[in-house]
Amino acid sequence: MAGPDTLLVIVPFTPADSWVEDLKEKIPGIDIHIHPTEMYAKEIPKDVPDDVWRKTSALYTWKAFPTRELAPNLQYVQLHSAGCGQILGLPLYEQTNITFSTSNGVHPPQISEWVFATFLGFQHHLQEHLDNQRKNLWVDPPSDEDVEDAVGLRVGILGYGCVGRQCARVAKALGMDVYAYNLHERSTPESRRAAGGFNLPGLGDLDGQFPSRWFHGKEQLKDFLASDLDLLVIALPQTTETTNMIGKDEFALLSKKKTFLSNVGRGTVVDTNALIAALDAGHIRGAALDVTEPEPLPSDSKLWGYKNVVITPHCAGNSNHFNERTLKILTHNLERRARGIEVVNEVNRSLAY
């Protein structure tokens, strides 16, 4: 068994005293130092003493990182984010064997809610009704059949990770068919189970039971996109393999069903110019974008002007339970380290996520 860590916390909130006391009970001897940062701070806090940095073995952070020289004993970094783009190219990551772990698993409830809130809002013409409300207008719909409800529609989930699996659960509850796409093959029931990591009880699709069809790899992407999808949910990380994965040719395939596109992964997965062209041509019925390329989206971007596009500032993952869940992952991993066990959500250096 390994000895207790010296933990340094430099995130944009202050953990409750009750969490600190609970952690000390679970891991006797752990040394905890808390120095909150500003919300998007990329600089390490100036009030952390050098001697604390020298003995720190575990770091909980978001965007701020020390040099290896400042933290020579650092062994484990817990990221406050589910993604790890902020560490790619970072010497502390690229030039060491320090373990980095993400907060993957804290987002599925709120992001899946965002996906279906925006999609169902579009299907039910809520924007139009809100516009009329602001004008004090009661406008009767032209028909009782002006809404296409979700029953029997098909959702394709591009990236069947923890967010995708919770989207599948919600979709099935709405009566939708689910198709799943992964970068790598999952041809057996065992391979379709969720990989080990942080999961909230009763959520998601741990056994991979919801999709009626599975697709994988570049060779099956076109078949997946051409499979009569009413809703495409993009939940992929940013990698060289996923950059501009959805471009002109892919939108042409989606035009068959005029798929509604929902991007909660990374803006780089979608070619922005191709998206604009698809909207102009009516190849897709609309889009909901929590992520864009570039980001922030410039004020003069044409995307702002479409009535059938919803844009939010990368906030679909926001939740009043976010910090609580990240602390659960941190606690779980610190306990595993104290027992000499590998942490969960470890960043795979070969995959960069």
PDB file of N, CA and C in Angstrom, residues 18-108:
ATOM      1  N   SER A  18     -16.942  19.759   5.436  1.00  0.00           N
ATOM      2  CA  SER A  18     -17.407  18.387   5.662  1.00  0.00           C
ATOM      3  C   SER A  18     -16.713  17.409   4.716  1.00  0.00           C
ATOM      4  N   TRP A  19     -16.433  17.855   3.479  1.00  0.00           N
ATOM      5  CA  TRP A  19     -15.718  16.989   2.530  1.00  0.00           C
ATOM      6  C   TRP A  19     -14.286  16.771   3.006  1.00  0.00           C
ATOM      7  N   VAL A  20     -13.649  17.821   3.481  1.00  0.00           N
ATOM      8  CA  VAL A  20     -12.272  17.717   3.972  1.00  0.00           C
ATOM      9  C   VAL A  20     -12.197  16.742   5.138  1.00  0.00           C
ATOM     10  N   GLU A  21     -13.126  16.870   6.077  1.00  0.00           N
ATOM     11  CA  GLU A  21     -13.121  15.981   7.239  1.00  0.00           C
ATOM     12  C   GLU A  21     -13.398  14.541   6.837  1.00  0.00           C
ATOM     13  N   ASP A  22     -14.324  14.361   5.901  1.00  0.00           N
ATOM     14  CA  ASP A  22     -14.647  13.017   5.429  1.00  0.00           C
ATOM     15  C   ASP A  22     -13.435  12.384   4.752  1.00  0.00           C
ATOM     16  N   LEU A  23     -12.711  13.170   3.960  1.00  0.00           N
ATOM     17  CA  LEU A  23     -11.530  12.648   3.272  1.00  0.00           C
ATOM     18  C   LEU A  23     -10.450  12.256   4.274  1.00  0.00           C
ATOM     19  N   LYS A  24     -10.297  13.043   5.317  1.00  0.00           N
ATOM     20  CA  LYS A  24      -9.302  12.726   6.343  1.00  0.00           C
ATOM     21  C   LYS A  24      -9.660  11.444   7.096  1.00  0.00           C
ATOM     22  N   GLU A  25     -10.950  11.203   7.250  1.00  0.00           N
ATOM     23  CA  GLU A  25     -11.376   9.962   7.901  1.00  0.00           C
ATOM     24  C   GLU A  25     -11.115   8.761   6.997  1.00  0.00           C
ATOM     25  N   LYS A  26     -11.358   8.937   5.714  1.00  0.00           N
ATOM     26  CA  LYS A  26     -11.181   7.834   4.776  1.00  0.00           C
ATOM     27  C   LYS A  26      -9.702   7.537   4.527  1.00  0.00           C
ATOM     28  N   ILE A  27      -8.877   8.590   4.546  1.00  0.00           N
ATOM     29  CA  ILE A  27      -7.450   8.418   4.267  1.00  0.00           C
ATOM     30  C   ILE A  27      -6.658   9.065   5.407  1.00  0.00           C
ATOM     31  N   PRO A  28      -6.483   8.376   6.506  1.00  0.00           N
ATOM     32  CA  PRO A  28      -5.745   8.947   7.638  1.00  0.00           C
ATOM     33  C   PRO A  28      -4.334   9.373   7.219  1.00  0.00           C
ATOM     34  N   GLY A  29      -3.962  10.549   7.627  1.00  0.00           N
ATOM     35  CA  GLY A  29      -2.624  11.047   7.339  1.00  0.00           C
ATOM     36  C   GLY A  29      -2.527  11.882   6.080  1.00  0.00           C
ATOM     37  N   ILE A  30      -3.595  11.961   5.295  1.00  0.00           N
ATOM     38  CA  ILE A  30      -3.534  12.775   4.089  1.00  0.00           C
ATOM     39  C   ILE A  30      -3.348  14.236   4.461  1.00  0.00           C
ATOM     40  N   ASP A  31      -2.540  14.931   3.700  1.00  0.00           N
ATOM     41  CA  ASP A  31      -2.225  16.343   3.945  1.00  0.00           C
ATOM     42  C   ASP A  31      -2.924  17.159   2.858  1.00  0.00           C
ATOM     43  N   ILE A  32      -3.853  18.043   3.240  1.00  0.00           N
ATOM     44  CA  ILE A  32      -4.710  18.738   2.277  1.00  0.00           C
ATOM     45  C   ILE A  32      -4.447  20.242   2.324  1.00  0.00           C
ATOM     46  N   HIS A  33      -4.240  20.826   1.149  1.00  0.00           N
ATOM     47  CA  HIS A  33      -4.024  22.277   1.027  1.00  0.00           C
ATOM     48  C   HIS A  33      -4.977  22.798  -0.042  1.00  0.00           C
ATOM     49  N   ILE A  34      -5.773  23.797   0.295  1.00  0.00           N
ATOM     50  CA  ILE A  34      -6.785  24.328  -0.615  1.00  0.00           C
ATOM     51  C   ILE A  34      -6.512  25.794  -0.898  1.00  0.00           C
ATOM     52  N   HIS A  35      -6.347  26.114  -2.192  1.00  0.00           N
ATOM     53  CA  HIS A  35      -6.100  27.484  -2.641  1.00  0.00           C
ATOM     54  C   HIS A  35      -6.985  27.753  -3.860  1.00  0.00           C
ATOM     55  N   PRO A  36      -8.211  28.231  -3.656  1.00  0.00           N
ATOM     56  CA  PRO A  36      -9.144  28.450  -4.770  1.00  0.00           C
ATOM     57  C   PRO A  36      -8.595  29.441  -5.796  1.00  0.00           C
ATOM     58  N   THR A  37      -9.005  29.257  -7.049  1.00  0.00           N
ATOM     59  CA  THR A  37      -8.592  30.129  -8.147  1.00  0.00           C
ATOM     60  C   THR A  37      -9.799  30.903  -8.682  1.00  0.00           C
ATOM     61  N   GLU A  38      -9.515  31.825  -9.577  1.00  0.00           N
ATOM     62  CA  GLU A  38     -10.593  32.456 -10.335  1.00  0.00           C
ATOM     63  C   GLU A  38     -11.167  31.423 -11.306  1.00  0.00           C
ATOM     64  N   MET A  39     -12.351  31.698 -11.852  1.00  0.00           N
ATOM     65  CA  MET A  39     -13.092  30.712 -12.626  1.00  0.00           C
ATOM     66  C   MET A  39     -12.276  30.121 -13.772  1.00  0.00           C
ATOM     67  N   TYR A  40     -11.628  30.945 -14.586  1.00  0.00           N
ATOM     68  CA  TYR A  40     -10.933  30.416 -15.759  1.00  0.00           C
ATOM     69  C   TYR A  40      -9.427  30.636 -15.670  1.00  0.00           C
ATOM     70  N   ALA A  41      -8.914  30.687 -14.459  1.00  0.00           N
ATOM     71  CA  ALA A  41      -7.503  31.006 -14.248  1.00  0.00           C
ATOM     72  C   ALA A  41      -6.589  29.957 -14.878  1.00  0.00           C
ATOM     73  N   LYS A  42      -5.585  30.436 -15.628  1.00  0.00           N
ATOM     74  CA  LYS A  42      -4.579  29.557 -16.211  1.00  0.00           C
ATOM     75  C   LYS A  42      -3.240  29.687 -15.491  1.00  0.00           C
ATOM     76  N   GLU A  43      -3.170  30.618 -14.558  1.00  0.00           N
ATOM     77  CA  GLU A  43      -1.962  30.796 -13.768  1.00  0.00           C
ATOM     78  C   GLU A  43      -2.155  30.144 -12.406  1.00  0.00           C
ATOM     79  N   ILE A  44      -1.109  29.517 -11.896  1.00  0.00           N
ATOM     80  CA  ILE A  44      -1.208  28.895 -10.578  1.00  0.00           C
ATOM     81  C   ILE A  44      -1.348  29.967  -9.515  1.00  0.00           C
ATOM     82  N   PRO A  45      -2.046  29.694  -8.414  1.00  0.00           N
ATOM     83  CA  PRO A  45      -2.234  30.689  -7.353  1.00  0.00           C
ATOM     84  C   PRO A  45      -0.894  31.135  -6.763  1.00  0.00           C
ATOM     85  N   LYS A  46      -0.764  32.415  -6.530  1.00  0.00           N
ATOM     86  CA  LYS A  46       0.488  32.956  -6.013  1.00  0.00           C
ATOM     87  C   LYS A  46       0.655  32.718  -4.516  1.00  0.00           C
ATOM     88  N   ASP A  47      -0.437  32.334  -3.853  1.00  0.00           N
ATOM     89  CA  ASP A  47      -0.355  32.181  -2.394  1.00  0.00           C
ATOM     90  C   ASP A  47       0.012  30.766  -1.955  1.00  0.00           C
ATOM     91  N   VAL A  48       0.326  29.873  -2.911  1.00  0.00           N
ATOM     92  CA  VAL A  48       0.751  28.516  -2.530  1.00  0.00           C
ATOM     93  C   VAL A  48       2.240  28.548  -2.190  1.00  0.00           C
ATOM     94  N   PRO A  49       2.620  28.223  -0.965  1.00  0.00           N
ATOM     95  CA  PRO A  49       4.040  28.246  -0.588  1.00  0.00           C
ATOM     96  C   PRO A  49       4.861  27.242  -1.402  1.00  0.00           C
ATOM     97  N   ASP A  50       6.094  27.567  -1.648  1.00  0.00           N
ATOM     98  CA  ASP A  50       6.973  26.679  -2.416  1.00  0.00           C
ATOM     99  C   ASP A  50       7.128  25.320  -1.756  1.00  0.00           C
ATOM    100  N   ASP A  51       7.145  25.293  -0.420  1.00  0.00           N
ATOM    101  CA  ASP A  51       7.324  24.012   0.266  1.00  0.00           C
ATOM    102  C   ASP A  51       6.109  23.108   0.085  1.00  0.00           C
ATOM    103  N   VAL A  52       4.916  23.699  -0.101  1.00  0.00           N
ATOM    104  CA  VAL A  52       3.722  22.902  -0.391  1.00  0.00           C
ATOM    105  C   VAL A  52       3.826  22.301  -1.781  1.00  0.00           C
ATOM    106  N   TRP A  53       4.256  23.121  -2.742  1.00  0.00           N
ATOM    107  CA  TRP A  53       4.447  22.602  -4.095  1.00  0.00           C
ATOM    108  C   TRP A  53       5.458  21.449  -4.096  1.00  0.00           C
ATOM    109  N   ARG A  54       6.534  21.591  -3.335  1.00  0.00           N
ATOM    110  CA  ARG A  54       7.595  20.574  -3.348  1.00  0.00           C
ATOM    111  C   ARG A  54       7.103  19.217  -2.851  1.00  0.00           C
ATOM    112  N   LYS A  55       6.204  19.226  -1.889  1.00  0.00           N
ATOM    113  CA  LYS A  55       5.751  17.947  -1.326  1.00  0.00           C
ATOM    114  C   LYS A  55       4.435  17.450  -1.933  1.00  0.00           C
ATOM    115  N   THR A  56       3.819  18.251  -2.784  1.00  0.00           N
ATOM    116  CA  THR A  56       2.537  17.846  -3.382  1.00  0.00           C
ATOM    117  C   THR A  56       2.718  16.604  -4.257  1.00  0.00           C
ATOM    118  N   SER A  57       1.939  15.572  -3.965  1.00  0.00           N
ATOM    119  CA  SER A  57       1.949  14.348  -4.776  1.00  0.00           C
ATOM    120  C   SER A  57       0.672  14.196  -5.588  1.00  0.00           C
ATOM    121  N   ALA A  58      -0.411  14.886  -5.161  1.00  0.00           N
ATOM    122  CA  ALA A  58      -1.689  14.831  -5.862  1.00  0.00           C
ATOM    123  C   ALA A  58      -2.204  16.257  -6.041  1.00  0.00           C
ATOM    124  N   LEU A  59      -2.621  16.580  -7.259  1.00  0.00           N
ATOM    125  CA  LEU A  59      -3.077  17.926  -7.587  1.00  0.00           C
ATOM    126  C   LEU A  59      -4.462  17.848  -8.212  1.00  0.00           C
ATOM    127  N   TYR A  60      -5.376  18.683  -7.716  1.00  0.00           N
ATOM    128  CA  TYR A  60      -6.706  18.814  -8.301  1.00  0.00           C
ATOM    129  C   TYR A  60      -6.794  20.202  -8.921  1.00  0.00           C
ATOM    130  N   THR A  61      -6.916  20.263 -10.255  1.00  0.00           N
ATOM    131  CA  THR A  61      -6.857  21.535 -10.961  1.00  0.00           C
ATOM    132  C   THR A  61      -7.730  21.483 -12.201  1.00  0.00           C
ATOM    133  N   TRP A  62      -7.864  22.647 -12.854  1.00  0.00           N
ATOM    134  CA  TRP A  62      -8.608  22.724 -14.111  1.00  0.00           C
ATOM    135  C   TRP A  62      -7.688  23.182 -15.232  1.00  0.00           C
ATOM    136  N   LYS A  63      -7.305  24.436 -15.227  1.00  0.00           N
ATOM    137  CA  LYS A  63      -6.507  24.983 -16.313  1.00  0.00           C
ATOM    138  C   LYS A  63      -5.115  25.420 -15.887  1.00  0.00           C
ATOM    139  N   ALA A  64      -4.844  25.440 -14.586  1.00  0.00           N
ATOM    140  CA  ALA A  64      -3.564  25.941 -14.073  1.00  0.00           C
ATOM    141  C   ALA A  64      -2.649  24.781 -13.692  1.00  0.00           C
ATOM    142  N   PHE A  65      -1.391  24.839 -14.153  1.00  0.00           N
ATOM    143  CA  PHE A  65      -0.462  23.743 -13.913  1.00  0.00           C
ATOM    144  C   PHE A  65       0.918  24.285 -13.532  1.00  0.00           C
ATOM    145  N   PRO A  66       1.586  23.595 -12.621  1.00  0.00           N
ATOM    146  CA  PRO A  66       2.948  24.000 -12.255  1.00  0.00           C
ATOM    147  C   PRO A  66       3.961  23.428 -13.250  1.00  0.00           C
ATOM    148  N   THR A  67       5.192  23.851 -13.123  1.00  0.00           N
ATOM    149  CA  THR A  67       6.286  23.195 -13.843  1.00  0.00           C
ATOM    150  C   THR A  67       6.693  21.962 -13.048  1.00  0.00           C
ATOM    151  N   ARG A  68       7.399  21.063 -13.709  1.00  0.00           N
ATOM    152  CA  ARG A  68       7.902  19.882 -13.015  1.00  0.00           C
ATOM    153  C   ARG A  68       8.898  20.288 -11.930  1.00  0.00           C
ATOM    154  N   GLU A  69       9.650  21.342 -12.190  1.00  0.00           N
ATOM    155  CA  GLU A  69      10.640  21.800 -11.216  1.00  0.00           C
ATOM    156  C   GLU A  69       9.960  22.313  -9.945  1.00  0.00           C
ATOM    157  N   LEU A  70       8.811  22.961 -10.095  1.00  0.00           N
ATOM    158  CA  LEU A  70       8.104  23.490  -8.928  1.00  0.00           C
ATOM    159  C   LEU A  70       7.471  22.370  -8.109  1.00  0.00           C
ATOM    160  N   ALA A  71       7.004  21.311  -8.784  1.00  0.00           N
ATOM    161  CA  ALA A  71       6.319  20.202  -8.102  1.00  0.00           C
ATOM    162  C   ALA A  71       7.038  18.888  -8.410  1.00  0.00           C
ATOM    163  N   PRO A  72       8.218  18.679  -7.872  1.00  0.00           N
ATOM    164  CA  PRO A  72       9.037  17.512  -8.241  1.00  0.00           C
ATOM    165  C   PRO A  72       8.463  16.179  -7.801  1.00  0.00           C
ATOM    166  N   ASN A  73       7.584  16.177  -6.792  1.00  0.00           N
ATOM    167  CA  ASN A  73       7.035  14.921  -6.271  1.00  0.00           C
ATOM    168  C   ASN A  73       5.627  14.617  -6.785  1.00  0.00           C
ATOM    169  N   LEU A  74       5.152  15.420  -7.718  1.00  0.00           N
ATOM    170  CA  LEU A  74       3.795  15.238  -8.229  1.00  0.00           C
ATOM    171  C   LEU A  74       3.671  13.905  -8.975  1.00  0.00           C
ATOM    172  N   GLN A  75       2.648  13.124  -8.618  1.00  0.00           N
ATOM    173  CA  GLN A  75       2.435  11.810  -9.220  1.00  0.00           C
ATOM    174  C   GLN A  75       1.086  11.675  -9.921  1.00  0.00           C
ATOM    175  N   TYR A  76       0.110  12.463  -9.461  1.00  0.00           N
ATOM    176  CA  TYR A  76      -1.267  12.288  -9.942  1.00  0.00           C
ATOM    177  C   TYR A  76      -1.945  13.648 -10.035  1.00  0.00           C
ATOM    178  N   VAL A  77      -2.556  13.906 -11.199  1.00  0.00           N
ATOM    179  CA  VAL A  77      -3.306  15.142 -11.417  1.00  0.00           C
ATOM    180  C   VAL A  77      -4.753  14.784 -11.745  1.00  0.00           C
ATOM    181  N   GLN A  78      -5.664  15.285 -10.925  1.00  0.00           N
ATOM    182  CA  GLN A  78      -7.090  15.123 -11.199  1.00  0.00           C
ATOM    183  C   GLN A  78      -7.603  16.390 -11.863  1.00  0.00           C
ATOM    184  N   LEU A  79      -8.109  16.248 -13.078  1.00  0.00           N
ATOM    185  CA  LEU A  79      -8.638  17.393 -13.808  1.00  0.00           C
ATOM    186  C   LEU A  79     -10.084  17.659 -13.415  1.00  0.00           C
ATOM    187  N   HIS A  80     -10.429  18.933 -13.364  1.00  0.00           N
ATOM    188  CA  HIS A  80     -11.790  19.367 -13.031  1.00  0.00           C
ATOM    189  C   HIS A  80     -12.731  19.198 -14.215  1.00  0.00           C
ATOM    190  N   SER A  81     -12.180  18.887 -15.382  1.00  0.00           N
ATOM    191  CA  SER A  81     -12.960  18.794 -16.617  1.00  0.00           C
ATOM    192  C   SER A  81     -13.035  17.353 -17.117  1.00  0.00           C
ATOM    193  N   ALA A  82     -14.075  17.087 -17.911  1.00  0.00           N
ATOM    194  CA  ALA A  82     -14.210  15.759 -18.510  1.00  0.00           C
ATOM    195  C   ALA A  82     -13.277  15.594 -19.703  1.00  0.00           C
ATOM    196  N   GLY A  83     -12.949  16.716 -20.349  1.00  0.00           N
ATOM    197  CA  GLY A  83     -11.992  16.694 -21.449  1.00  0.00           C
ATOM    198  C   GLY A  83     -10.590  16.968 -20.933  1.00  0.00           C
ATOM    199  N   CYS A  84      -9.606  16.760 -21.815  1.00  0.00           N
ATOM    200  CA  CYS A  84      -8.219  16.965 -21.387  1.00  0.00           C
ATOM    201  C   CYS A  84      -7.430  17.770 -22.414  1.00  0.00           C
ATOM    202  N   GLY A  85      -8.124  18.539 -23.228  1.00  0.00           N
ATOM    203  CA  GLY A  85      -7.445  19.322 -24.239  1.00  0.00           C
ATOM    204  C   GLY A  85      -6.451  20.317 -23.675  1.00  0.00           C
ATOM    205  N   GLN A  86      -6.686  20.758 -22.445  1.00  0.00           N
ATOM    206  CA  GLN A  86      -5.805  21.771 -21.847  1.00  0.00           C
ATOM    207  C   GLN A  86      -4.428  21.229 -21.481  1.00  0.00           C
ATOM    208  N   ILE A  87      -4.263  19.900 -21.460  1.00  0.00           N
ATOM    209  CA  ILE A  87      -2.957  19.350 -21.099  1.00  0.00           C
ATOM    210  C   ILE A  87      -2.152  18.898 -22.314  1.00  0.00           C
ATOM    211  N   LEU A  88      -2.786  18.841 -23.477  1.00  0.00           N
ATOM    212  CA  LEU A  88      -2.075  18.399 -24.669  1.00  0.00           C
ATOM    213  C   LEU A  88      -1.026  19.436 -25.051  1.00  0.00           C
ATOM    214  N   GLY A  89       0.216  19.008 -25.154  1.00  0.00           N
ATOM    215  CA  GLY A  89       1.322  19.912 -25.419  1.00  0.00           C
ATOM    216  C   GLY A  89       1.956  20.480 -24.170  1.00  0.00           C
ATOM    217  N   LEU A  90       1.337  20.253 -23.022  1.00  0.00           N
ATOM    218  CA  LEU A  90       1.866  20.759 -21.757  1.00  0.00           C
ATOM    219  C   LEU A  90       3.074  19.920 -21.330  1.00  0.00           C
ATOM    220  N   PRO A  91       4.222  20.535 -21.045  1.00  0.00           N
ATOM    221  CA  PRO A  91       5.404  19.757 -20.653  1.00  0.00           C
ATOM    222  C   PRO A  91       5.137  18.824 -19.470  1.00  0.00           C
ATOM    223  N   LEU A  92       4.335  19.266 -18.513  1.00  0.00           N
ATOM    224  CA  LEU A  92       4.044  18.433 -17.350  1.00  0.00           C
ATOM    225  C   LEU A  92       3.363  17.130 -17.754  1.00  0.00           C
ATOM    226  N   TYR A  93       2.638  17.168 -18.861  1.00  0.00           N
ATOM    227  CA  TYR A  93       1.977  15.976 -19.379  1.00  0.00           C
ATOM    228  C   TYR A  93       2.854  15.233 -20.386  1.00  0.00           C
ATOM    229  N   GLU A  94       3.417  15.979 -21.317  1.00  0.00           N
ATOM    230  CA  GLU A  94       4.141  15.363 -22.427  1.00  0.00           C
ATOM    231  C   GLU A  94       5.493  14.794 -22.018  1.00  0.00           C
ATOM    232  N   GLN A  95       6.125  15.376 -21.005  1.00  0.00           N
ATOM    233  CA  GLN A  95       7.504  15.016 -20.687  1.00  0.00           C
ATOM    234  C   GLN A  95       7.656  14.291 -19.351  1.00  0.00           C
ATOM    235  N   THR A  96       6.550  13.784 -18.807  1.00  0.00           N
ATOM    236  CA  THR A  96       6.611  13.047 -17.549  1.00  0.00           C
ATOM    237  C   THR A  96       5.724  11.808 -17.649  1.00  0.00           C
ATOM    238  N   ASN A  97       5.779  10.970 -16.633  1.00  0.00           N
ATOM    239  CA  ASN A  97       4.867   9.817 -16.553  1.00  0.00           C
ATOM    240  C   ASN A  97       3.824  10.031 -15.462  1.00  0.00           C
ATOM    241  N   ILE A  98       3.556  11.297 -15.123  1.00  0.00           N
ATOM    242  CA  ILE A  98       2.521  11.624 -14.138  1.00  0.00           C
ATOM    243  C   ILE A  98       1.171  11.122 -14.640  1.00  0.00           C
ATOM    244  N   THR A  99       0.380  10.567 -13.746  1.00  0.00           N
ATOM    245  CA  THR A  99      -0.961  10.096 -14.087  1.00  0.00           C
ATOM    246  C   THR A  99      -1.927  11.275 -14.108  1.00  0.00           C
ATOM    247  N   PHE A 100      -2.635  11.429 -15.216  1.00  0.00           N
ATOM    248  CA  PHE A 100      -3.683  12.443 -15.341  1.00  0.00           C
ATOM    249  C   PHE A 100      -5.030  11.742 -15.446  1.00  0.00           C
ATOM    250  N   SER A 101      -5.986  12.234 -14.690  1.00  0.00           N
ATOM    251  CA  SER A 101      -7.319  11.641 -14.684  1.00  0.00           C
ATOM    252  C   SER A 101      -8.350  12.735 -14.953  1.00  0.00           C
ATOM    253  N   THR A 102      -9.370  12.422 -15.732  1.00  0.00           N
ATOM    254  CA  THR A 102     -10.409  13.403 -16.045  1.00  0.00           C
ATOM    255  C   THR A 102     -11.602  13.253 -15.091  1.00  0.00           C
ATOM    256  N   SER A 103     -12.512  14.190 -15.207  1.00  0.00           N
ATOM    257  CA  SER A 103     -13.769  14.111 -14.456  1.00  0.00           C
ATOM    258  C   SER A 103     -14.890  13.561 -15.333  1.00  0.00           C
ATOM    259  N   ASN A 104     -14.520  12.694 -16.250  1.00  0.00           N
ATOM    260  CA  ASN A 104     -15.504  12.059 -17.118  1.00  0.00           C
ATOM    261  C   ASN A 104     -16.543  11.319 -16.278  1.00  0.00           C
ATOM    262  N   GLY A 105     -17.810  11.584 -16.550  1.00  0.00           N
ATOM    263  CA  GLY A 105     -18.887  10.947 -15.792  1.00  0.00           C
ATOM    264  C   GLY A 105     -19.710  11.923 -14.979  1.00  0.00           C
ATOM    265  N   VAL A 106     -19.252  13.179 -14.879  1.00  0.00           N
ATOM    266  CA  VAL A 106     -20.011  14.163 -14.104  1.00  0.00           C
ATOM    267  C   VAL A 106     -21.067  14.864 -14.955  1.00  0.00           C
ATOM    268  N   HIS A 107     -20.984  14.722 -16.276  1.00  0.00           N
ATOM    269  CA  HIS A 107     -21.823  15.504 -17.180  1.00  0.00           C
ATOM    270  C   HIS A 107     -23.082  14.833 -17.724  1.00  0.00           C
ATOM    271  N   PRO A 108     -23.188  13.513 -17.757  1.00  0.00           N
ATOM    272  CA  PRO A 108     -24.303  12.893 -18.485  1.00  0.00           C
ATOM    273  C   PRO A 108     -25.695  13.402 -18.142  1.00  0.00           C
TER     274      PRO A 108
END
